[in-house]
mmCIF file of C-alpha atoms in Angstrom:
data_model
loop_
_atom_site.group_PDB
_atom_site.id
_atom_site.type_symbol
_atom_site.label_atom_id
_atom_site.label_comp_id
_atom_site.label_asym_id
_atom_site.label_seq_id
_atom_site.Cartn_x
_atom_site.Cartn_y
_atom_site.Cartn_z
ATOM 1 C CA MET A 1 5.448 -20.268 -15.646
ATOM 2 C CA THR A 2 7.057 -20.711 -19.009
ATOM 3 C CA ASP A 3 9.111 -23.698 -17.912
ATOM 4 C CA ALA A 4 6.112 -25.900 -17.065
ATOM 5 C CA PRO A 5 6.172 -29.339 -18.696
ATOM 6 C CA GLY A 6 3.252 -31.331 -20.106
ATOM 7 C CA PRO A 7 0.475 -33.135 -18.180
ATOM 8 C CA VAL A 8 1.225 -33.766 -14.514
ATOM 9 C CA GLU A 9 -0.631 -34.719 -11.347
ATOM 10 C CA PRO A 10 -0.471 -31.541 -9.209
ATOM 11 C CA LEU A 11 -2.413 -30.816 -6.052
ATOM 12 C CA GLY A 12 -3.478 -34.409 -5.466
ATOM 13 C CA LEU A 13 -6.116 -34.091 -8.203
ATOM 14 C CA PRO A 14 -6.638 -35.908 -11.517
ATOM 15 C CA VAL A 15 -4.200 -35.144 -14.321
ATOM 16 C CA LEU A 16 -4.045 -31.408 -14.994
ATOM 17 C CA ASP A 17 -2.144 -29.548 -17.640
ATOM 18 C CA ARG A 18 -0.439 -26.213 -17.166
ATOM 19 C CA LEU A 19 -3.540 -24.177 -18.053
ATOM 20 C CA ALA A 20 -5.627 -26.078 -15.533
ATOM 21 C CA PHE A 21 -2.989 -25.402 -12.876
ATOM 22 C CA GLU A 22 -3.077 -21.700 -13.706
ATOM 23 C CA ARG A 23 -6.885 -21.643 -13.465
ATOM 24 C CA LEU A 24 -6.631 -23.240 -10.039
ATOM 25 C CA THR A 25 -4.085 -20.737 -8.730
ATOM 26 C CA VAL A 26 -5.199 -17.532 -10.455
ATOM 27 C CA ALA A 27 -8.278 -17.378 -8.217
ATOM 28 C CA HIS A 28 -5.907 -16.531 -5.358
ATOM 29 C CA ARG A 29 -3.708 -14.059 -7.248
ATOM 30 C CA ARG A 30 -5.168 -10.822 -5.885
ATOM 31 C CA GLU A 31 -5.252 -12.020 -2.285
ATOM 32 C CA LEU A 32 -1.666 -13.264 -2.530
ATOM 33 C CA LYS A 33 -0.518 -10.015 -4.110
ATOM 34 C CA LEU A 34 -2.072 -7.976 -1.303
ATOM 35 C CA HIS A 35 -0.395 -10.228 1.274
ATOM 36 C CA CYS A 36 2.985 -9.790 -0.420
ATOM 37 C CA TYR A 37 2.401 -6.018 -0.589
ATOM 38 C CA ARG A 38 1.699 -5.857 3.128
ATOM 39 C CA MET A 39 4.848 -7.851 3.838
ATOM 40 C CA MET A 40 7.088 -5.843 1.511
ATOM 41 C CA GLY A 41 5.494 -2.382 1.356
ATOM 42 C CA SER A 42 6.100 -2.404 -2.402
ATOM 43 C CA LEU A 43 3.616 -2.817 -5.223
ATOM 44 C CA HIS A 44 6.334 -3.818 -7.676
ATOM 45 C CA GLU A 45 7.944 -6.348 -5.346
ATOM 46 C CA ALA A 46 4.509 -7.834 -4.669
ATOM 47 C CA ASP A 47 3.998 -8.420 -8.402
ATOM 48 C CA ASP A 48 7.333 -10.209 -8.667
ATOM 49 C CA LEU A 49 6.728 -12.317 -5.568
ATOM 50 C CA VAL A 50 3.321 -13.518 -6.736
ATOM 51 C CA GLN A 51 4.906 -14.717 -9.962
ATOM 52 C CA ASP A 52 7.649 -16.371 -7.924
ATOM 53 C CA THR A 53 5.017 -18.029 -5.711
ATOM 54 C CA PHE A 54 3.205 -19.562 -8.682
ATOM 55 C CA LEU A 55 6.471 -20.754 -10.206
ATOM 56 C CA ARG A 56 7.536 -22.350 -6.926
ATOM 57 C CA ALA A 57 4.090 -23.913 -6.536
ATOM 58 C CA TRP A 58 4.337 -25.442 -10.006
ATOM 59 C CA ARG A 59 7.767 -26.873 -9.311
ATOM 60 C CA ALA A 60 6.690 -28.210 -5.901
ATOM 61 C CA ARG A 61 3.278 -29.489 -6.989
ATOM 62 C CA SER A 62 4.161 -33.097 -6.226
ATOM 63 C CA GLN A 63 4.728 -32.146 -2.560
ATOM 64 C CA PHE A 64 1.128 -31.059 -2.083
ATOM 65 C CA ASP A 65 -0.820 -34.009 -0.672
ATOM 66 C CA GLY A 66 -4.298 -32.515 -1.012
ATOM 67 C CA ARG A 67 -5.046 -32.664 2.722
ATOM 68 C CA GLY A 68 -4.815 -28.908 3.209
ATOM 69 C CA SER A 69 -6.292 -26.102 1.131
ATOM 70 C CA VAL A 70 -4.688 -24.776 -2.033
ATOM 71 C CA ARG A 71 -5.045 -21.285 -0.550
ATOM 72 C CA GLY A 72 -3.100 -22.195 2.598
ATOM 73 C CA TRP A 73 -0.397 -23.918 0.569
ATOM 74 C CA LEU A 74 0.041 -20.858 -1.667
ATOM 75 C CA PHE A 75 0.157 -18.496 1.314
ATOM 76 C CA THR A 76 2.880 -20.648 2.857
ATOM 77 C CA ILE A 77 4.980 -20.368 -0.292
ATOM 78 C CA ALA A 78 4.278 -16.628 -0.668
ATOM 79 C CA THR A 79 5.148 -15.806 2.957
ATOM 80 C CA ASN A 80 8.432 -17.697 2.794
ATOM 81 C CA SER A 81 9.264 -16.003 -0.513
ATOM 82 C CA CYS A 82 8.655 -12.617 1.118
ATOM 83 C CA LEU A 83 10.831 -13.441 4.125
ATOM 84 C CA ASN A 84 13.647 -14.564 1.834
ATOM 85 C CA ALA A 85 13.299 -11.409 -0.265
ATOM 86 C CA ILE A 86 13.462 -9.203 2.841
ATOM 87 C CA LYS A 87 16.654 -10.955 3.955
ATOM 88 C CA ALA A 88 18.206 -10.286 0.559
ATOM 89 C CA ARG A 89 17.589 -6.539 0.467
ATOM 90 C CA SER A 90 19.373 -3.741 2.297
ATOM 91 C CA THR A 91 16.479 -2.710 4.545
ATOM 92 C CA ALA A 92 13.773 -4.776 6.199
ATOM 93 C CA HIS A 93 11.056 -2.159 5.821
ATOM 94 C CA ARG A 94 9.816 0.790 3.802
ATOM 95 C CA ILE A 95 8.806 4.134 5.281
ATOM 96 C CA LEU A 96 6.359 6.990 4.777
ATOM 97 C CA GLN A 97 8.314 9.296 7.038
ATOM 98 C CA GLN A 98 11.998 9.412 7.919
ATOM 99 C CA PRO A 99 12.300 8.232 11.533
ATOM 100 C CA GLU A 100 12.758 10.960 14.120
ATOM 101 C CA ARG A 101 12.649 13.733 11.499
ATOM 102 C CA PRO A 102 10.606 16.702 12.823
ATOM 103 C CA PRO A 103 8.054 18.480 10.608
ATOM 104 C CA SER A 104 9.449 21.104 8.248
ATOM 105 C CA ASN A 105 8.592 24.732 7.589
ATOM 106 C CA GLY A 106 8.681 26.694 4.345
ATOM 107 C CA ARG A 107 10.410 25.607 1.163
ATOM 108 C CA ALA A 108 11.588 22.018 0.741
ATOM 109 C CA VAL A 109 15.356 22.158 0.307
ATOM 110 C CA GLY A 110 16.554 18.637 1.088
ATOM 111 C CA GLY A 111 16.080 17.154 -2.381
ATOM 112 C CA PRO A 112 14.936 13.595 -3.097
ATOM 113 C CA ALA A 113 15.970 11.208 -0.330
ATOM 114 C CA GLU A 114 17.774 7.959 -1.072
ATOM 115 C CA LEU A 115 15.492 5.998 1.216
ATOM 116 C CA THR A 116 13.175 3.047 0.644
ATOM 117 C CA TRP A 117 9.633 4.412 0.501
ATOM 118 C CA LEU A 118 6.333 2.657 1.041
ATOM 119 C CA GLU A 119 4.311 2.516 -2.177
ATOM 120 C CA PRO A 120 0.511 2.879 -2.490
ATOM 121 C CA TYR A 121 -1.736 0.033 -3.640
ATOM 122 C CA PRO A 122 -4.431 0.391 -6.357
ATOM 123 C CA ASP A 123 -7.960 -0.437 -5.219
ATOM 124 C CA ALA A 124 -8.479 -2.057 -8.624
ATOM 125 C CA GLU A 125 -6.074 -4.783 -7.480
ATOM 126 C CA LEU A 126 -7.756 -5.431 -4.130
ATOM 127 C CA PRO A 127 -9.375 -8.851 -3.766
ATOM 128 C CA ASP A 128 -13.123 -8.989 -3.509
ATOM 129 C CA LEU A 129 -13.848 -8.309 0.147
ATOM 130 C CA VAL A 130 -16.435 -11.092 0.330
ATOM 131 C CA ASP A 131 -14.007 -13.698 -0.990
ATOM 132 C CA GLY A 132 -11.223 -12.284 1.164
ATOM 133 C CA GLU A 133 -13.028 -12.453 4.505
ATOM 134 C CA PRO A 134 -10.522 -13.187 7.287
ATOM 135 C CA GLY A 135 -10.697 -16.261 9.479
ATOM 136 C CA PRO A 136 -12.220 -16.377 12.986
ATOM 137 C CA GLU A 137 -8.950 -15.394 14.708
ATOM 138 C CA ALA A 138 -8.598 -12.072 12.845
ATOM 139 C CA ARG A 139 -8.375 -8.894 14.925
ATOM 140 C CA TYR A 140 -8.447 -6.378 12.066
ATOM 141 C CA GLU A 141 -11.192 -5.876 9.529
ATOM 142 C CA THR A 142 -10.219 -6.095 5.874
ATOM 143 C CA ARG A 143 -10.814 -2.376 5.297
ATOM 144 C CA GLU A 144 -8.556 -1.433 8.196
ATOM 145 C CA ALA A 145 -5.746 -3.692 7.025
ATOM 146 C CA VAL A 146 -5.397 -2.065 3.592
ATOM 147 C CA GLN A 147 -4.994 1.526 4.781
ATOM 148 C CA LEU A 148 -1.728 3.214 3.927
ATOM 149 C CA ALA A 149 -1.138 4.149 7.588
ATOM 150 C CA PHE A 150 -1.651 0.535 8.689
ATOM 151 C CA VAL A 151 0.765 -0.852 6.102
ATOM 152 C CA ALA A 152 3.298 1.806 7.131
ATOM 153 C CA ALA A 153 2.892 0.833 10.789
ATOM 154 C CA ILE A 154 3.449 -2.885 10.269
ATOM 155 C CA GLN A 155 6.595 -2.100 8.280
ATOM 156 C CA LEU A 156 8.128 -1.143 11.641
ATOM 157 C CA LEU A 157 7.893 -4.769 12.780
ATOM 158 C CA PRO A 158 10.727 -7.267 12.339
ATOM 159 C CA PRO A 159 9.925 -9.578 9.390
ATOM 160 C CA ARG A 160 8.921 -12.613 11.482
ATOM 161 C CA GLN A 161 6.651 -10.535 13.732
ATOM 162 C CA ARG A 162 5.177 -8.881 10.640
ATOM 163 C CA ALA A 163 4.414 -12.261 9.092
ATOM 164 C CA ALA A 164 2.897 -13.587 12.316
ATOM 165 C CA LEU A 165 0.674 -10.547 12.734
ATOM 166 C CA LEU A 166 -0.525 -10.647 9.126
ATOM 167 C CA LEU A 167 -1.256 -14.368 9.222
ATOM 168 C CA CYS A 168 -2.990 -14.336 12.625
ATOM 169 C CA ASP A 169 -4.514 -10.878 13.075
ATOM 170 C CA VAL A 170 -5.309 -10.043 9.440
ATOM 171 C CA LEU A 171 -5.931 -13.424 7.777
ATOM 172 C CA GLY A 172 -7.192 -15.134 10.920
ATOM 173 C CA TRP A 173 -4.847 -18.133 11.028
ATOM 174 C CA SER A 174 -4.387 -19.873 14.358
ATOM 175 C CA ALA A 175 -1.070 -19.783 16.218
ATOM 176 C CA VAL A 176 -0.647 -23.501 15.490
ATOM 177 C CA GLU A 177 -1.150 -22.991 11.731
ATOM 178 C CA THR A 178 1.220 -20.032 11.737
ATOM 179 C CA ALA A 179 3.870 -21.980 13.642
ATOM 180 C CA GLN A 180 3.702 -24.724 11.036
ATOM 181 C CA LEU A 181 4.464 -22.114 8.364
ATOM 182 C CA LEU A 182 7.076 -19.999 10.147
ATOM 183 C CA GLY A 183 8.631 -22.734 12.280
ATOM 184 C CA GLY A 184 8.817 -22.869 16.047
ATOM 185 C CA SER A 185 6.016 -23.480 18.515
ATOM 186 C CA ALA A 186 2.581 -21.958 18.956
ATOM 187 C CA ALA A 187 3.937 -20.357 22.141
ATOM 188 C CA SER A 188 6.702 -18.632 20.176
ATOM 189 C CA ILE A 189 4.120 -17.312 17.700
ATOM 190 C CA ASN A 190 1.967 -15.967 20.539
ATOM 191 C CA SER A 191 5.059 -14.289 21.995
ATOM 192 C CA ALA A 192 5.863 -12.698 18.606
ATOM 193 C CA LEU A 193 2.258 -11.532 18.336
ATOM 194 C CA GLN A 194 2.382 -9.887 21.765
ATOM 195 C CA ARG A 195 5.487 -7.927 20.795
ATOM 196 C CA ALA A 196 4.003 -6.963 17.421
ATOM 197 C CA ARG A 197 0.740 -5.819 18.980
ATOM 198 C CA ALA A 198 2.635 -3.756 21.560
ATOM 199 C CA THR A 199 4.542 -1.975 18.780
ATOM 200 C CA LEU A 200 1.329 -1.227 16.894
ATOM 201 C CA GLY A 201 -0.267 -0.071 20.125
ATOM 202 C CA GLU A 202 2.264 2.768 20.235
ATOM 203 C CA ARG A 203 0.953 3.967 16.864
ATOM 204 C CA TYR A 204 -2.698 3.276 17.647
ATOM 205 C CA PRO A 205 -3.498 4.134 21.289
ATOM 206 C CA GLN A 206 -7.066 2.910 20.739
ATOM 207 C CA GLY A 207 -5.668 -0.454 19.681
ATOM 208 C CA ARG A 208 -6.422 -0.144 15.963
ATOM 209 C CA PRO A 209 -6.346 2.355 13.071
ATOM 210 C CA VAL A 210 -9.240 4.729 12.533
ATOM 211 C CA GLN A 211 -11.988 2.677 10.936
ATOM 212 C CA ARG A 212 -12.567 3.698 7.331
ATOM 213 C CA SER A 213 -16.111 3.639 6.038
ATOM 214 C CA ARG A 214 -17.141 2.845 2.510
ATOM 215 C CA SER A 215 -17.191 5.645 -0.042
ATOM 216 C CA SER A 216 -19.946 8.134 0.740
ATOM 217 C CA PRO A 217 -21.461 11.187 -0.962
ATOM 218 C CA GLU A 218 -19.671 13.350 1.625
ATOM 219 C CA GLU A 219 -16.332 11.780 0.745
ATOM 220 C CA GLY A 220 -17.074 12.186 -2.954
ATOM 221 C CA LEU A 221 -17.788 15.891 -2.463
ATOM 222 C CA LEU A 222 -14.555 16.322 -0.506
ATOM 223 C CA LEU A 223 -12.647 14.684 -3.358
ATOM 224 C CA GLU A 224 -14.315 16.926 -5.954
ATOM 225 C CA ARG A 225 -13.440 20.038 -3.958
ATOM 226 C CA TYR A 226 -9.856 18.848 -3.576
ATOM 227 C CA MET A 227 -9.456 18.253 -7.308
ATOM 228 C CA ARG A 228 -11.039 21.606 -8.131
ATOM 229 C CA ALA A 229 -8.704 23.421 -5.727
ATOM 230 C CA TRP A 230 -5.682 21.988 -7.537
ATOM 231 C CA GLN A 231 -7.051 22.699 -11.007
ATOM 232 C CA THR A 232 -7.871 26.308 -10.159
ATOM 233 C CA ALA A 233 -4.824 26.893 -7.926
ATOM 234 C CA ASN A 234 -7.242 27.932 -5.181
ATOM 235 C CA LEU A 235 -4.937 27.907 -2.169
ATOM 236 C CA ASP A 236 -7.590 29.134 0.280
ATOM 237 C CA GLY A 237 -9.992 26.455 -0.933
ATOM 238 C CA PHE A 238 -7.314 23.788 -0.614
ATOM 239 C CA ILE A 239 -6.330 24.756 2.938
ATOM 240 C CA GLU A 240 -9.977 24.950 4.009
ATOM 241 C CA LEU A 241 -10.339 21.230 3.248
ATOM 242 C CA LEU A 242 -7.627 20.302 5.756
ATOM 243 C CA ARG A 243 -8.139 19.550 9.403
ATOM 244 C CA GLU A 244 -6.185 21.928 11.622
ATOM 245 C CA ASP A 245 -3.622 19.239 12.530
ATOM 246 C CA ALA A 246 -3.388 17.670 9.059
ATOM 247 C CA THR A 247 -0.114 16.149 7.861
ATOM 248 C CA TYR A 248 1.452 16.372 4.399
ATOM 249 C CA HIS A 249 4.075 13.810 3.306
ATOM 250 C CA MET A 250 5.685 13.727 -0.144
ATOM 251 C CA PRO A 251 7.867 10.679 -0.857
ATOM 252 C CA PRO A 252 10.635 10.547 -1.978
ATOM 253 C CA TRP A 253 11.367 13.953 -0.365
ATOM 254 C CA ARG A 254 12.402 13.979 3.269
ATOM 255 C CA GLU A 255 10.400 17.039 4.244
ATOM 256 C CA TRP A 256 6.943 16.664 5.706
ATOM 257 C CA TYR A 257 4.552 19.265 7.095
ATOM 258 C CA GLN A 258 2.002 19.413 9.877
ATOM 259 C CA GLY A 259 -0.786 21.900 10.409
ATOM 260 C CA ARG A 260 -2.633 24.226 8.057
ATOM 261 C CA LYS A 261 -0.152 27.099 8.285
ATOM 262 C CA ALA A 262 2.940 24.994 7.594
ATOM 263 C CA ILE A 263 1.237 23.255 4.651
ATOM 264 C CA ARG A 264 0.054 26.580 3.237
ATOM 265 C CA ASP A 265 3.525 28.126 3.503
ATOM 266 C CA PHE A 266 4.986 25.197 1.595
ATOM 267 C CA ILE A 267 2.325 25.066 -1.127
ATOM 268 C CA GLU A 268 2.849 28.781 -1.799
ATOM 269 C CA THR A 269 6.446 27.968 -2.787
ATOM 270 C CA VAL A 270 5.609 25.260 -5.342
ATOM 271 C CA TRP A 271 2.279 25.863 -7.086
ATOM 272 C CA GLY A 272 3.839 28.447 -9.390
ATOM 273 C CA ASN A 273 6.402 25.946 -10.717
ATOM 274 C CA PHE A 274 3.932 24.849 -13.403
ATOM 275 C CA ALA A 275 1.455 26.614 -15.672
ATOM 276 C CA GLY A 276 -1.445 24.564 -14.373
ATOM 277 C CA TYR A 277 -2.708 21.221 -13.076
ATOM 278 C CA ARG A 278 -5.283 18.677 -14.150
ATOM 279 C CA THR A 279 -6.582 15.856 -11.981
ATOM 280 C CA VAL A 280 -7.957 12.337 -12.403
ATOM 281 C CA ALA A 281 -9.732 10.527 -9.564
ATOM 282 C CA THR A 282 -8.662 7.030 -8.525
ATOM 283 C CA ARG A 283 -8.413 5.027 -5.300
ATOM 284 C CA ALA A 284 -5.493 3.624 -3.318
ATOM 285 C CA ASN A 285 -5.392 1.497 -0.157
ATOM 286 C CA GLY A 286 -9.150 1.768 0.227
ATOM 287 C CA GLN A 287 -8.860 5.575 0.257
ATOM 288 C CA PRO A 288 -9.667 8.313 -2.266
ATOM 289 C CA ALA A 289 -6.698 9.228 -4.449
ATOM 290 C CA VAL A 290 -5.892 11.623 -7.284
ATOM 291 C CA GLY A 291 -3.463 11.544 -10.179
ATOM 292 C CA VAL A 292 -2.231 15.070 -10.870
ATOM 293 C CA TYR A 293 -0.861 16.164 -14.260
ATOM 294 C CA ALA A 294 1.209 19.340 -14.555
ATOM 295 C CA LEU A 295 1.521 21.679 -17.535
ATOM 296 C CA ASP A 296 5.125 22.678 -18.164
ATOM 297 C CA HIS A 297 5.796 26.357 -18.912
ATOM 298 C CA ARG A 298 8.099 25.414 -21.791
ATOM 299 C CA ASP A 299 6.508 22.712 -23.946
ATOM 300 C CA ARG A 300 2.862 23.000 -22.815
ATOM 301 C CA VAL A 301 2.386 19.242 -22.355
ATOM 302 C CA TRP A 302 0.326 17.795 -19.508
ATOM 303 C CA ARG A 303 2.597 15.199 -17.903
ATOM 304 C CA PRO A 304 2.179 12.965 -14.830
ATOM 305 C CA HIS A 305 3.326 14.867 -11.776
ATOM 306 C CA SER A 306 2.149 13.283 -8.534
ATOM 307 C CA LEU A 307 -0.157 10.686 -7.015
ATOM 308 C CA HIS A 308 -2.122 11.887 -3.992
ATOM 309 C CA VAL A 309 -3.507 9.484 -1.369
ATOM 310 C CA ILE A 310 -6.089 11.175 0.849
ATOM 311 C CA GLU A 311 -7.150 10.173 4.349
ATOM 312 C CA PRO A 312 -10.475 11.839 5.165
ATOM 313 C CA ALA A 313 -12.288 11.933 8.491
ATOM 314 C CA ASP A 314 -15.412 13.822 9.529
ATOM 315 C CA GLY A 315 -15.567 15.812 6.301
ATOM 316 C CA LYS A 316 -11.947 17.011 6.429
ATOM 317 C CA ILE A 317 -8.569 15.728 5.258
ATOM 318 C CA VAL A 318 -6.398 14.499 8.121
ATOM 319 C CA SER A 319 -3.475 13.258 6.048
ATOM 320 C CA LEU A 320 -2.097 13.709 2.543
ATOM 321 C CA THR A 321 0.578 11.422 1.120
ATOM 322 C CA ILE A 322 1.718 12.885 -2.188
ATOM 323 C CA TYR A 323 4.115 10.828 -4.274
ATOM 324 C CA VAL A 324 6.113 13.424 -6.196
ATOM 325 C CA PRO A 325 8.684 12.997 -9.019
ATOM 326 C CA PRO A 326 10.400 10.776 -9.737
ATOM 327 C CA LEU A 327 8.384 8.284 -7.684
ATOM 328 C CA GLY A 328 4.916 9.670 -8.407
ATOM 329 C CA PRO A 329 4.917 9.442 -12.231
ATOM 330 C CA GLU A 330 6.352 5.921 -12.043
ATOM 331 C CA LEU A 331 3.164 4.794 -10.264
ATOM 332 C CA PHE A 332 0.677 6.089 -12.844
ATOM 333 C CA ALA A 333 0.684 2.977 -15.047
ATOM 334 C CA ALA A 334 -0.091 0.699 -12.070
ATOM 335 C CA PHE A 335 -3.167 2.814 -11.345
ATOM 336 C CA GLY A 336 -4.361 2.751 -14.950
ATOM 337 C CA LEU A 337 -3.645 6.456 -15.406
ATOM 338 C CA PRO A 338 -2.708 7.633 -18.916
ATOM 339 C CA PRO A 339 0.910 8.661 -19.655
ATOM 340 C CA VAL A 340 -0.141 12.168 -20.804
#
């Protein structure tokens, strides 16, 4: 907001300068960023769109009459900014898995895929869950709606349906409020919601994603064992942590693997590519995550290699999403992980 002028009368309140305006809006920054991330599937695009939202809010401050909430006004601007950004890019959604591609076996040979991949979201950037409680119309709990699998699923929705579902079922807005933002009638919003819910129902036969609990000692132990298996190259120990039907995705590579045997066969082909691994625990999308550093055989420097997002259930790992080079190392800074 470098172009802001001197004292003004924004938000229907007494005269406020630019710093006062920023104090008023910054309280909503994390919640807006998470909303933009859900819409876009991109951490970096979310950052840009939040900045764009605040700039647009500053420029349009005289249009705010003070009758609604600042939060609702900012979400209106942010949602429209996201919809415009989606229109301007080549694809309306990001993916964790290439559509219709069957699971692979053995060595990965396809090379990095020129596709638009869903990015993970640092827990350090999540809004406080008390302050971010959804409204009375919400169908999903906050912890469900940050999971990587949930964000991947809503990326399958057309942009307008995605926005309607996020506003109504995640934030708890009414159909009337959502219609005022997106245009059209409350009936058209309810129709869009029905179609969006039907699409999600194909991914979640029980009607919703598996409910994630808060961090527990059992989950902490699973994470420790996972990190130790990588650091000691203990393949048996690593495979033992997986559920029998576990999946293993590795954006931006096309290949993905399902089942203990297929994952083991693949890991056997890659662990020897480096002289060793070190791990740092973090969290992403409300799930345990690990930053993995690899030691090159040539220069003996520990460099960022991959970011692992883990989905545990009942003491086992049901899904691994491993962001490998070049995408993985590019995410380290956003998660506060050191460059070496």
